[in-house]
């Protein structure tokens, strides 16, 4: 009965095909293998069955179908059983669907439209998007047994699938592929800094363009060399950014000014460092508002480019930094006082001259006061000395003391330097010589004439005075003082090494003084031995006998005190310096007049003391004669 039904269907199909291109097909519970035979007969195709395909099919048609659609029906039936049909030359092969790509399905040229029901292979070009991103989006559209791969180097998708699926994928890719054709546009910035403008444009671009969408993505690149902006992106987006640049360029030019501040009292380099430090610590809501600050050492000026309000604030700071600096004129006296000579001098004049410390010099100066000072230094002179009039008496007394010690050979002036210092800047003076000190010798035996090569280093030996003032008011200053005195004790001729022997005396201290007030820094004592030769007058000059009988040699220990006297004068304005020099000249003239008066008085006191001593000696001699009598 089954065979009769099959023959009947075949008869109907054959008759229909001979008469027309469409056939009516209806069958139930038809074996798949019989269906394959039927299709092969109707389509005149050779079908190779490599696998046994079991099962039956049912197909009900209410309308005729084209004969070539029968292949599609067969492929659908085979696909449901895990197989598919592959065209191989003049025949078809039934293969496993999962292995279809291995059986060389037909390759269709790039861009051609696909027809039919059999699996084919075709390449799809993706133009405007990343091929891997597109592949991930359309992978769900391919059939279960299809194969898909991407080629990054050419942005191509290679797919093996049924024609209808491939066509669907191609349409979807066409819709999602932006075909983005980016352009490059260079815009020159004329009225502002391109760097500041680029920062604003990047912020604006983030607001008006969706960066996650490739077609809207815009790159804004700075080119400092041409002061321009490079825009990369879609034509419309690039045009929007270009229009925005022109608007912001004009606006930036209106809000930016350039100011040059010439400096009168300060160094441009140091002021620039201060302003840069201040600007770097400020927080600006808009980074483009940060001012551009530079200096010109050639004209000693500060150049500021920025917003008018910010430039105005910087001007206030510059004016404060450029105020005229305090200056301090320091007179220094560095003297050595012999301790033994000062004692002898004190005994001779009847005062404690042996104490030469800082306190001792002040107490000694008290002996040099004079009531005649009021006639020597008038009130007019006192007022002219820039505030030092109140201390004129003590200053003149100290000056007279120092001159008196030096005149009598008790003291020796090492140096009398004067230094003009700028407030908070260290100033120094060095006076001395440079000596050579041997550092080693090399004996050479390789040359034709062997010899010894000595190496030396040069050392500075002398007086160094360093002063750094800090003015706290018009009449008060703090001095950081460093005094170093180096001297040569032996040039090398008195010792076995042949090397010079040097001494070093150093003082580091800090003092707070008023304008015109002197400070004595002492306490450095140098002890040494001195050979003394003494003889009787006339008799000591007798040859041989004079040395043996009427003279003697002894060694005496001597002590020298190093004393530093500093007197600062605070100068608030430059014009006061010349006035100070005049006042110091007046003070020097007054000092000379005062010395003549006080030295005359001291000599009178010495004569009175000598007469007292002589009278006392005469009285002692008179009493002695009476006792003898």
XYZ file of C-alpha atoms in Angstrom:
629
model
C 0.000 0.000 0.000
C 2.939 2.337 0.942
C 4.662 1.716 -2.370
C 1.487 2.441 -4.268
C 1.146 5.809 -2.415
C 4.700 6.770 -3.242
C 4.284 5.920 -6.920
C 1.090 7.886 -7.024
C 2.791 10.985 -5.645
C 5.666 10.577 -8.029
C 3.252 10.268 -10.932
C 1.490 13.444 -9.939
C 4.787 15.299 -9.600
C 6.116 14.152 -12.945
C 2.923 15.071 -14.716
C 2.893 18.453 -13.051
C 6.514 19.180 -13.877
C 6.046 18.284 -17.513
C 3.171 20.625 -17.701
C 4.238 23.532 -15.466
C 7.010 24.828 -13.183
C 5.011 24.292 -10.010
C 3.977 21.097 -8.323
C 1.446 20.057 -5.725
C 3.001 17.997 -2.966
C 1.185 16.173 -0.209
C 2.522 13.206 1.709
C 2.358 11.691 5.161
C 4.716 9.386 7.059
C 7.122 9.333 4.130
C 10.544 7.869 4.871
C 13.320 10.461 4.612
C 15.412 8.245 2.365
C 12.439 7.906 0.000
C 11.963 11.682 0.101
C 15.621 12.143 -0.883
C 15.149 9.827 -3.854
C 12.002 11.691 -4.867
C 13.765 15.072 -4.726
C 16.709 13.767 -6.730
C 14.366 12.514 -9.423
C 12.324 15.711 -9.659
C 15.308 18.120 -9.624
C 17.507 15.896 -11.749
C 20.293 16.194 -9.153
C 22.637 13.485 -7.943
C 22.574 13.224 -4.164
C 25.321 11.338 -2.283
C 24.128 9.851 0.998
C 27.150 9.386 3.297
C 25.116 8.956 6.448
C 22.017 7.046 7.323
C 19.190 9.433 7.985
C 16.260 7.876 9.784
C 12.778 9.159 10.262
C 9.656 10.174 8.358
C 8.225 13.453 7.265
C 4.792 14.948 6.724
C 4.136 17.777 4.284
C 0.788 19.325 3.461
C 0.530 21.873 0.646
C -2.614 23.818 -0.224
C -0.889 25.606 -3.073
C 1.674 24.519 -5.626
C 5.388 25.245 -4.933
C 8.310 25.738 -7.277
C 10.381 22.710 -7.963
C 13.636 24.383 -6.813
C 12.027 24.998 -3.436
C 12.016 21.294 -2.881
C 15.796 21.488 -2.192
C 15.044 23.967 0.582
C 12.492 21.592 2.055
C 15.066 18.792 1.954
C 17.697 20.981 3.653
C 15.203 21.841 6.413
C 14.397 18.158 6.936
C 18.077 17.216 7.032
C 18.901 20.140 9.371
C 16.324 18.855 11.858
C 18.248 15.580 11.936
C 21.656 17.244 12.327
C 22.651 17.069 8.652
C 22.798 19.434 5.729
C 23.270 19.419 1.971
C 26.496 20.629 0.349
C 26.943 21.205 -3.379
C 30.058 19.540 -4.704
C 30.349 20.017 -8.439
C 27.486 18.194 -10.217
C 26.220 16.425 -7.137
C 24.983 17.125 -3.639
C 26.404 15.542 -0.487
C 24.644 14.918 2.760
C 27.076 15.788 5.608
C 26.848 16.530 9.277
C 25.779 20.130 9.795
C 28.540 20.786 12.340
C 31.170 19.759 9.781
C 29.725 21.630 6.806
C 32.528 24.234 6.760
C 35.078 21.442 6.302
C 33.434 20.235 3.103
C 34.267 23.340 1.074
C 30.899 25.025 0.718
C 30.636 27.277 -2.271
C 32.402 30.658 -1.919
C 30.433 33.645 -3.128
C 32.280 36.764 -4.256
C 32.374 39.860 -2.027
C 29.271 42.021 -2.320
C 27.108 39.580 -4.386
C 23.565 38.866 -3.299
C 22.919 35.283 -2.168
C 20.152 32.897 -3.273
C 19.310 29.269 -2.654
C 19.133 26.977 0.283
C 22.614 25.488 0.494
C 25.362 26.667 2.874
C 27.869 29.109 1.317
C 30.876 31.160 2.461
C 31.129 34.925 1.959
C 33.257 37.827 3.263
C 31.541 40.976 4.642
C 33.468 44.260 4.885
C 32.828 46.466 7.940
C 33.739 50.094 7.117
C 33.010 52.410 9.989
C 33.196 50.255 13.123
C 35.540 47.825 14.829
C 35.023 44.416 13.231
C 35.139 42.565 16.561
C 32.518 44.856 18.071
C 30.208 44.298 15.070
C 30.780 40.534 15.112
C 29.792 40.365 18.759
C 26.559 42.213 18.004
C 25.404 40.029 15.059
C 26.644 36.624 16.259
C 23.212 35.710 17.574
C 21.802 35.930 13.995
C 23.835 33.061 12.555
C 22.509 29.505 12.488
C 23.447 26.972 15.110
C 25.947 25.175 12.876
C 27.370 28.255 11.081
C 30.968 29.420 11.408
C 32.090 33.064 11.819
C 35.545 34.629 12.136
C 36.958 38.174 11.969
C 40.014 39.559 10.198
C 41.235 42.626 12.126
C 43.856 43.661 9.634
C 41.229 44.217 6.920
C 38.140 44.726 9.165
C 36.330 41.802 7.433
C 33.895 39.200 8.770
C 34.194 35.732 7.143
C 31.029 33.624 7.549
C 29.792 30.180 6.460
C 25.989 29.938 6.751
C 22.768 29.638 4.784
C 22.177 32.415 2.203
C 19.111 33.858 3.950
C 20.998 34.176 7.248
C 23.958 35.835 5.553
C 21.701 38.313 3.766
C 19.983 39.161 7.048
C 23.365 39.731 8.695
C 24.496 41.965 5.831
C 21.399 44.153 6.181
C 21.889 44.471 9.944
C 25.553 45.398 9.529
C 24.613 48.012 6.989
C 22.244 49.584 9.496
C 24.618 49.569 12.496
C 27.802 50.402 10.562
C 28.213 54.187 10.731
C 30.517 54.373 7.687
C 32.148 57.175 9.707
C 34.471 59.190 7.494
C 36.476 61.306 9.941
C 38.092 64.501 8.715
C 41.009 66.534 10.115
C 40.640 70.285 10.567
C 43.346 72.713 11.769
C 42.038 75.924 13.348
C 44.507 78.724 14.139
C 43.909 80.616 17.384
C 44.584 84.327 16.991
C 43.535 86.140 20.140
C 44.273 83.838 23.077
C 46.402 80.896 24.158
C 45.508 77.672 22.371
C 46.332 75.649 25.489
C 43.703 77.445 27.586
C 41.169 77.207 24.764
C 41.740 73.474 24.311
C 40.863 72.845 27.980
C 37.517 74.570 27.539
C 36.755 72.795 24.253
C 37.390 69.353 25.749
C 34.901 70.098 28.550
C 32.313 71.365 26.048
C 32.790 68.353 23.750
C 32.081 65.987 26.640
C 28.779 67.759 27.217
C 27.456 67.933 23.647
C 28.851 64.664 22.213
C 28.340 61.111 23.469
C 31.845 59.664 23.668
C 30.476 56.128 23.837
C 29.118 56.527 20.306
C 31.968 56.254 17.813
C 30.259 58.422 15.233
C 30.023 61.324 17.696
C 33.493 61.006 19.146
C 35.673 64.089 18.497
C 39.371 64.485 19.249
C 40.635 67.972 20.115
C 44.441 68.163 19.914
C 46.691 71.085 20.901
C 49.546 72.261 18.668
C 51.740 74.741 20.565
C 54.026 75.327 17.590
C 51.312 77.078 15.594
C 49.115 78.090 18.559
C 46.314 76.121 16.977
C 43.763 73.373 17.576
C 43.556 70.153 15.531
C 40.044 68.625 15.346
C 39.433 65.022 14.229
C 35.895 63.686 13.797
C 32.690 63.675 11.782
C 32.219 66.629 9.425
C 29.236 68.072 11.261
C 30.858 67.679 14.679
C 34.096 69.258 13.488
C 32.145 72.220 12.127
C 30.429 72.715 15.484
C 33.756 72.761 17.339
C 35.264 75.116 14.739
C 32.412 77.569 15.198
C 32.829 77.378 18.961
C 36.574 78.138 18.673
C 35.875 81.348 16.790
C 33.414 82.476 19.472
C 35.725 81.660 22.396
C 38.759 83.156 20.665
C 37.117 86.571 20.552
C 35.852 86.264 24.116
C 39.273 85.300 25.474
C 40.897 88.285 23.819
C 38.486 90.672 25.569
C 39.172 89.281 29.067
C 42.955 89.030 28.958
C 45.403 91.859 29.589
C 49.191 92.222 29.639
C 50.952 94.270 32.318
C 54.654 95.039 32.741
C 55.764 96.068 36.235
C 59.244 97.677 36.349
C 60.975 97.049 39.683
C 62.861 99.846 41.422
C 64.209 98.235 44.576
C 64.009 94.453 44.112
C 65.502 91.835 41.842
C 63.090 90.534 39.177
C 64.293 86.958 39.561
C 63.587 86.776 43.307
C 60.201 88.521 42.945
C 59.243 86.075 40.170
C 60.041 83.126 42.439
C 57.739 84.532 45.138
C 54.868 85.262 42.719
C 55.164 81.828 41.093
C 55.004 80.155 44.497
C 51.878 82.139 45.393
C 50.142 81.434 42.053
C 50.909 77.706 42.218
C 49.100 77.384 45.571
C 45.949 79.170 44.373
C 42.937 77.111 43.267
C 41.108 78.444 40.195
C 37.602 77.312 39.261
C 38.590 77.774 35.655
C 42.197 76.611 35.041
C 42.446 79.089 32.178
C 42.276 81.956 34.712
C 45.695 81.067 36.091
C 47.964 83.995 35.180
C 51.096 83.670 33.129
C 53.946 85.296 35.085
C 57.463 85.818 33.774
C 60.396 88.162 34.306
C 62.773 90.187 32.173
C 66.167 90.498 33.831
C 67.328 92.911 31.134
C 64.831 95.594 32.186
C 64.346 94.160 35.731
C 60.582 93.855 35.288
C 57.756 91.414 35.975
C 55.418 90.558 33.065
C 51.899 89.303 33.869
C 49.288 88.066 31.385
C 45.853 87.207 32.729
C 42.428 88.280 33.916
C 42.286 91.978 34.956
C 41.078 91.198 38.474
C 43.870 88.698 39.065
C 46.497 91.037 37.588
C 45.245 93.786 39.906
C 45.748 91.516 42.927
C 49.248 90.613 41.780
C 50.085 94.326 41.457
C 49.397 94.812 45.155
C 51.825 92.002 45.991
C 54.468 93.328 43.577
C 54.230 96.828 45.081
C 54.808 95.424 48.570
C 57.740 93.272 47.429
C 59.276 96.237 45.593
C 59.297 98.597 48.555
C 62.636 100.220 49.325
C 64.679 97.907 51.512
C 66.172 98.833 54.838
C 69.945 99.182 54.755
C 72.311 98.938 57.676
C 75.674 100.705 57.697
C 77.935 98.871 60.128
C 81.189 100.346 61.408
C 83.497 97.695 62.826
C 86.698 98.000 64.804
C 88.780 94.920 65.416
C 91.627 95.548 67.859
C 94.144 93.549 69.890
C 94.873 94.766 73.428
C 97.923 93.600 75.345
C 96.936 92.562 78.847
C 100.251 93.394 80.566
C 100.626 96.769 78.870
C 97.081 97.716 79.822
C 97.826 96.938 83.494
C 100.930 99.112 83.416
C 98.952 101.886 81.768
C 96.237 101.608 84.401
C 98.784 101.876 87.210
C 100.377 104.861 85.505
C 97.077 106.792 85.226
C 95.293 105.351 88.205
C 92.394 103.357 86.710
C 91.562 99.653 86.143
C 93.105 99.403 82.713
C 93.988 95.741 83.115
C 90.433 94.538 82.502
C 89.973 94.645 78.752
C 86.838 92.531 78.421
C 83.735 94.087 76.950
C 82.591 95.205 80.406
C 86.084 96.448 81.254
C 86.273 98.735 78.240
C 82.952 100.320 79.142
C 84.050 100.841 82.752
C 87.342 102.277 81.519
C 85.416 104.647 79.249
C 83.734 106.061 82.335
C 87.101 107.556 83.274
C 87.074 109.492 79.984
C 83.886 111.439 80.620
C 84.170 115.224 80.634
C 81.901 118.009 81.709
C 83.211 120.026 78.798
C 81.394 117.663 76.431
C 78.389 119.953 76.451
C 80.469 122.756 74.998
C 82.189 120.501 72.463
C 79.103 118.709 71.139
C 76.308 121.255 71.018
C 72.640 120.450 70.979
C 72.552 121.173 67.234
C 75.184 118.495 66.609
C 73.297 115.991 68.751
C 70.097 116.459 66.754
C 71.932 116.209 63.456
C 73.307 112.736 64.196
C 70.149 110.871 63.103
C 69.105 109.849 66.551
C 72.557 109.035 67.932
C 72.732 112.325 69.826
C 71.439 110.746 73.027
C 74.372 108.338 73.010
C 76.971 110.839 71.843
C 78.634 111.119 75.244
C 79.139 107.352 75.643
C 80.199 107.023 72.002
C 82.818 109.774 72.353
C 84.051 108.304 75.636
C 84.500 104.852 74.069
C 86.237 106.380 71.052
C 88.582 108.335 73.323
C 89.375 105.164 75.276
C 90.348 103.252 72.153
C 92.446 106.138 70.832
C 94.132 106.501 74.220
C 95.051 102.787 74.350
C 96.440 102.869 70.827
C 98.396 106.110 71.420
C 100.126 104.523 74.415
C 100.996 101.304 72.525
C 98.578 99.126 74.507
C 96.309 98.250 71.597
C 96.793 97.607 67.903
C 94.108 98.092 65.264
C 93.772 94.867 63.272
C 91.142 96.252 60.912
C 88.526 99.008 60.752
C 86.113 97.841 58.040
C 82.763 99.409 57.232
C 80.004 97.406 55.539
C 76.773 98.601 53.963
C 74.295 95.713 54.235
C 70.847 95.214 52.705
C 68.245 93.965 55.138
C 68.256 90.139 55.451
C 71.234 89.834 53.074
C 74.614 88.667 54.282
C 77.594 90.916 53.561
C 81.233 90.076 54.147
C 84.733 91.550 54.035
C 87.962 89.580 53.728
C 91.436 91.092 54.204
C 94.467 88.853 54.208
C 96.952 86.912 52.170
C 97.261 83.500 50.586
C 100.010 81.092 51.659
C 101.205 77.815 50.184
C 101.034 74.637 52.246
C 102.681 71.420 51.085
C 100.253 68.541 50.670
C 102.753 65.849 49.648
C 105.675 64.915 47.467
C 106.323 62.304 44.790
C 109.781 60.870 44.083
C 110.236 59.987 40.422
C 112.800 57.374 39.283
C 111.495 56.817 35.762
C 112.773 60.022 34.219
C 116.300 60.597 33.010
C 116.968 62.829 36.020
C 115.322 61.448 39.204
C 113.822 64.048 41.494
C 111.128 64.981 43.981
C 107.937 66.752 42.915
C 106.137 68.646 45.664
C 102.434 69.507 45.588
C 100.920 72.487 47.364
C 97.536 73.937 48.200
C 96.714 77.599 48.655
C 95.104 78.715 51.905
C 93.662 82.130 52.731
C 94.930 83.592 56.003
C 93.495 86.882 57.220
C 90.428 88.579 58.624
C 86.888 87.647 57.561
C 83.885 89.622 58.800
C 80.354 88.475 57.927
C 77.261 90.397 58.982
C 73.587 89.703 58.283
C 71.169 92.365 59.609
C 67.446 92.009 60.334
C 65.746 95.351 60.916
C 62.752 95.228 63.252
C 62.062 98.994 63.379
C 63.560 102.322 62.326
C 65.965 102.299 65.258
C 66.479 98.637 66.155
C 68.354 95.902 64.296
C 69.428 92.323 64.959
C 72.932 91.455 63.759
C 74.163 87.955 62.986
C 77.922 88.379 63.253
C 80.762 86.047 62.343
C 84.393 87.133 62.771
C 87.303 84.883 61.817
C 90.890 86.026 62.359
C 93.657 83.799 61.059
C 97.363 84.553 61.357
C 100.689 82.856 60.633
C 102.579 81.954 63.838
C 105.469 80.253 62.069
C 106.294 80.339 58.390
C 107.979 76.929 58.703
C 111.484 78.114 59.496
C 111.134 77.391 63.218
C 109.889 73.788 63.073
C 111.174 70.488 61.738
C 108.319 69.927 59.298
C 108.992 73.104 57.365
C 105.236 73.700 57.215
C 103.666 77.010 58.227
C 101.763 77.098 61.504
C 98.626 79.237 61.618
C 96.238 80.302 64.353
C 92.513 80.881 64.057
C 90.235 82.973 66.266
C 86.537 82.911 65.549
C 83.457 84.614 66.978
C 79.831 83.843 66.050
C 77.171 85.779 67.860
C 73.862 87.603 67.582
C 73.108 91.036 69.030
C 70.109 93.339 69.109
C 71.197 96.989 68.924
C 69.681 100.401 68.524
C 70.629 102.860 65.839
C 74.130 104.228 66.594
C 74.622 101.980 69.639
C 77.953 100.130 69.969
C 78.497 96.584 71.185
C 81.861 95.172 72.263
C 82.445 91.477 71.580
C 85.472 90.063 73.422
C 86.797 87.044 75.265
C 89.295 85.755 72.703
C 92.675 85.578 74.356
C 95.948 84.654 72.683
C 98.836 83.768 75.033
C 102.455 83.586 73.920
C 105.968 83.780 75.358
C 108.178 86.819 74.787
C 111.905 87.136 75.472
C 112.844 90.314 77.438
C 116.345 91.818 77.647
C 117.001 94.379 80.447
C 120.215 96.267 81.403
C 121.492 99.162 83.486
C 121.924 102.404 81.585
C 125.451 102.997 80.269
C 126.930 100.102 82.276
C 124.966 97.573 80.305
C 126.573 98.783 77.101
C 130.087 97.803 78.257
C 131.363 94.966 76.061
C 131.326 91.552 77.678
C 131.113 92.902 81.257
C 127.880 94.672 80.474
C 126.204 91.431 79.361
C 127.627 89.494 82.301
C 127.234 91.931 85.176
C 124.795 94.703 84.270
C 122.059 93.012 82.077
C 119.695 90.077 82.206
C 117.463 88.022 79.864
C 114.064 86.656 80.839
C 110.946 85.101 79.264
C 107.619 86.810 79.892
C 104.150 85.433 79.165
C 102.093 87.906 77.175
C 98.323 87.858 76.530
C 96.522 89.603 73.692
C 92.751 90.099 73.728
C 90.872 90.278 70.428
C 88.010 92.756 70.734
C 85.353 93.430 68.072
C 83.348 96.645 68.308
C 80.272 97.005 66.076
C 78.152 100.092 65.575
C 75.103 99.799 63.246
C 73.192 102.684 61.660
C 69.729 101.897 60.247
C 68.931 103.592 56.926
C 65.278 103.497 55.884
C 65.720 105.584 52.732
C 68.584 105.867 50.279
C 68.845 109.648 50.675
C 69.638 109.165 54.359
C 72.958 107.510 53.477
C 74.636 110.727 52.335
C 73.293 112.522 55.401
C 74.703 109.774 57.601
C 78.146 110.204 56.019
C 77.989 113.947 56.822
C 76.905 113.244 60.387
C 79.687 110.704 60.894
C 82.142 113.303 59.587
C 80.842 115.759 62.184
C 81.114 113.077 64.853
C 84.747 112.392 63.838
C 85.592 116.098 64.133
C 83.904 116.256 67.536
C 85.834 113.127 68.578
C 89.186 114.781 67.741
C 88.271 117.912 69.723
C 87.036 115.796 72.598
C 90.228 113.700 72.612
C 92.428 116.784 72.922
C 90.395 117.966 75.873
C 90.189 114.612 77.650
C 93.824 113.640 76.996
C 94.944 116.989 78.465
C 92.804 116.258 81.494
C 94.221 112.739 81.807
C 97.793 114.070 81.618
C 97.066 116.544 84.379
C 95.746 113.709 86.521
C 98.883 111.671 85.799
C 101.160 114.566 86.828
C 99.149 115.082 90.003
C 99.469 111.374 90.788
C 103.212 111.470 90.070
C 103.652 114.466 92.421
C 101.712 112.644 95.105
C 103.946 109.637 94.745
C 107.081 111.823 94.790
C 105.864 113.663 97.900
C 105.115 110.377 99.581
C 108.610 109.109 98.750
C 110.179 112.335 100.123
C 108.210 112.013 103.349
C 109.287 108.425 103.742
C 112.932 109.443 103.185
C 112.603 112.319 105.759
C 111.301 110.002 108.465
C 114.075 107.565 107.656
C 116.745 110.291 108.136
C 115.281 111.315 111.516
C 115.467 107.783 112.766
C 119.100 107.546 111.694
C 119.829 110.837 113.359
